Structures are given as C-alpha cells and as structure tokens.
Amino acid sequence: EVQLVESGGALVQPGGSLRLSCSASGFTFNNFALHWVRQAPGKGLEYVSAVSWSGDSTYYADSVKGRFTISRDNSKSTLYLQMNSLRPEDTAVYCCVKDHSGSYFDYWGQGTLVTVSS
Amino acid sequence: QSALTQPPSASGSPGQSVTISCTGTSSDVGGYNFVSWYQQHPGKAPKLMIYGVTKRPSGVPDRFSGSKSGNTASLTVSGLQAEDEADYYCCSYAGTNNYIFGTGTKVTVL
C-alpha cells in the first residue's frame, strides 16, 4: 500500500523559514517524480513544485520561485520542501503527491498545515 | 497562469447525472490529453478519479466518465449516489513540468 506522510508544518512568522518532509513507502521511491501541492484554508488546490526521480530536475510555480526549494533523498525515501521568506499567503495544507508517468497524480498524502502569521 | 475554470457548484438527485466542465486554453487543456479529475471529501486527501481525459483507475466506479472538446474537459457522474457528494477538481498538464488545477466544483446530492 502506497503511503505518503508529511510532517514539519507549524506556525511561523512572516519572513521565516520551514522545512517540510514527506516519508514515502509502498512503492519504488526512486522510480517516480514527486510533487508538492497546497490548499489554502477553504480554497482550491494549487500546484507548487516538482522534482524528478533522480532529483536532477526541479520545477516551481511562479508564486514560490526563488523562495522554496524541493529536494529528495532516495536513500531515505523522503521528499523535502525548504520554504524561506514565508508570506501570509503561503498559509495552506501542503500535500506530498506521487507522480504517474508525468501526466497525473495517483497518490496523495494527507498534508501538513503551514500557518504564516505574526 | 490562471486556474482552470469550473462552475462553483453542481447538484442532482440520487440516480441522476451531473456534468462538471473545466475550461482552459490551448496551452493546457486543449494542448494535451493529460487532464485528470480528483474527488475530495471534507478533511480528506484528494483521490484520483479520471486520468488521461477518459481513463478510470481501478476501483473507481464506471459511473464516473471524462471527455474533452477543444479547451474544455468534462466529468460526468451518472447514477448519483450520496457518497459522490464532494469537491471535484480538474487538473491539466501545461508543459515544462507545469500543472494547473481547476477552481473546484462542489457537488451536492439533493
């Protein structure tokens, strides 16, 4: 059974930093690209970032480019999202998502809540 | 890029059908056959319902079907059941590892 378990969410002040982790199991981790998708309270889904199976290729939405860094450790089956210069509009539940063939997302984690507020 | 456009709400009685539209541009929905649909119940993670415009993952009832015409994709739920009441989001590949989600549609079973 595929499992994606996020952690690291917290209350942080504007301008602060946070590192999210996603521990994966139930599939061959280093065979698949992974993504972060976020959902602000009461709002829709927003695509955030992607990393290739090897970690060599990354992608960021314009809203987080230059502030967030996605990475992965295939030896630990773990995905990361380093979030710097956080803004109130970054407040959301951040979900770790498994890619399938580069065209859709087949498994989602439950998410971890990041709240940016003073 | 702006979110794909979905109607905020849709409803139907048990046994009826409901169709949700998802309108984008030639750079996303119209440019690729990589439209997927996700169902989200309150407090739960999204669940894949349709991928590749028309394909259903194993375990998804055949009451769910997808289609596309031009820049607009659609999800149809036939034979509505109480458990179909949820939020539904479309998603399209938009090139260069970019994906765009729809604005979301709340489906109510009357």
mmCIF file with all atom_site columns, N, CA and C in Angstrom, chain A residues 6 24 26-27 30 46 81 91 98 101-102 114:
data_model
loop_
_atom_site.group_PDB
_atom_site.id
_atom_site.type_symbol
_atom_site.label_atom_id
_atom_site.label_alt_id
_atom_site.label_comp_id
_atom_site.label_asym_id
_atom_site.label_entity_id
_atom_site.label_seq_id
_atom_site.pdbx_PDB_ins_code
_atom_site.Cartn_x
_atom_site.Cartn_y
_atom_site.Cartn_z
_atom_site.occupancy
_atom_site.B_iso_or_equiv
_atom_site.pdbx_formal_charge
_atom_site.auth_seq_id
_atom_site.auth_comp_id
_atom_site.auth_asym_id
_atom_site.auth_atom_id
_atom_site.pdbx_PDB_model_num
ATOM 1  N N  . GLU A 1 6   ? 3.362  13.404 5.443   1.00 0.00 ? 6   GLU A N  1
ATOM 2  C CA . GLU A 1 6   ? 4.039  14.683 5.569   1.00 0.00 ? 6   GLU A CA 1
ATOM 3  C C  . GLU A 1 6   ? 4.237  15.069 7.029   1.00 0.00 ? 6   GLU A C  1
ATOM 4  N N  . ALA A 1 24  ? 7.860  8.337  2.351   1.00 0.00 ? 24  ALA A N  1
ATOM 5  C CA . ALA A 1 24  ? 7.099  7.506  1.421   1.00 0.00 ? 24  ALA A CA 1
ATOM 6  C C  . ALA A 1 24  ? 7.376  6.020  1.636   1.00 0.00 ? 24  ALA A C  1
ATOM 7  N N  . GLY A 1 26  ? 5.738  1.833  0.188   1.00 0.00 ? 26  GLY A N  1
ATOM 8  C CA . GLY A 1 26  ? 4.782  1.082  -0.617  1.00 0.00 ? 26  GLY A CA 1
ATOM 9  C C  . GLY A 1 26  ? 5.027  1.129  -2.108  1.00 0.00 ? 26  GLY A C  1
ATOM 10 N N  . PHE A 1 27  ? 6.079  1.801  -2.536  1.00 0.00 ? 27  PHE A N  1
ATOM 11 C CA . PHE A 1 27  ? 6.437  1.825  -3.953  1.00 0.00 ? 27  PHE A CA 1
ATOM 12 C C  . PHE A 1 27  ? 7.949  2.060  -4.078  1.00 0.00 ? 27  PHE A C  1
ATOM 13 N N  . ASN A 1 30  ? 12.590 5.684  -5.871  1.00 0.00 ? 30  ASN A N  1
ATOM 14 C CA . ASN A 1 30  ? 13.458 6.359  -6.842  1.00 0.00 ? 30  ASN A CA 1
ATOM 15 C C  . ASN A 1 30  ? 13.073 6.108  -8.291  1.00 0.00 ? 30  ASN A C  1
ATOM 16 N N  . GLU A 1 46  ? -3.525 24.193 -5.381  1.00 0.00 ? 46  GLU A N  1
ATOM 17 C CA . GLU A 1 46  ? -2.530 24.978 -6.117  1.00 0.00 ? 46  GLU A CA 1
ATOM 18 C C  . GLU A 1 46  ? -1.252 24.160 -6.257  1.00 0.00 ? 46  GLU A C  1
ATOM 19 N N  . LEU A 1 81  ? 10.663 19.965 1.278   1.00 0.00 ? 81  LEU A N  1
ATOM 20 C CA . LEU A 1 81  ? 10.367 21.280 0.733   1.00 0.00 ? 81  LEU A CA 1
ATOM 21 C C  . LEU A 1 81  ? 10.908 22.307 1.725   1.00 0.00 ? 81  LEU A C  1
ATOM 22 N N  . THR A 1 91  ? 0.131  30.377 3.688   1.00 0.00 ? 91  THR A N  1
ATOM 23 C CA . THR A 1 91  ? -0.640 29.574 4.634   1.00 0.00 ? 91  THR A CA 1
ATOM 24 C C  . THR A 1 91  ? -1.506 28.576 3.894   1.00 0.00 ? 91  THR A C  1
ATOM 25 N N  . LYS A 1 98  ? 2.463  11.740 -5.374  1.00 0.00 ? 98  LYS A N  1
ATOM 26 C CA . LYS A 1 98  ? 3.245  10.858 -6.248  1.00 0.00 ? 98  LYS A CA 1
ATOM 27 C C  . LYS A 1 98  ? 2.806  11.033 -7.699  1.00 0.00 ? 98  LYS A C  1
ATOM 28 N N  . SER A 1 101 ? 3.761  8.635  -14.511 1.00 0.00 ? 101 SER A N  1
ATOM 29 C CA . SER A 1 101 ? 4.084  8.816  -15.932 1.00 0.00 ? 101 SER A CA 1
ATOM 30 C C  . SER A 1 101 ? 4.095  10.264 -16.373 1.00 0.00 ? 101 SER A C  1
ATOM 31 N N  . GLY A 1 102 ? 4.238  11.171 -15.441 1.00 0.00 ? 102 GLY A N  1
ATOM 32 C CA . GLY A 1 102 ? 4.363  12.573 -15.802 1.00 0.00 ? 102 GLY A CA 1
ATOM 33 C C  . GLY A 1 102 ? 3.102  13.237 -16.290 1.00 0.00 ? 102 GLY A C  1
ATOM 34 N N  . VAL A 1 114 ? 0.777  24.576 7.255   1.00 0.00 ? 114 VAL A N  1
ATOM 35 C CA . VAL A 1 114 ? 1.719  25.667 7.464   1.00 0.00 ? 114 VAL A CA 1
ATOM 36 C C  . VAL A 1 114 ? 0.912  26.940 7.651   1.00 0.00 ? 114 VAL A C  1
#
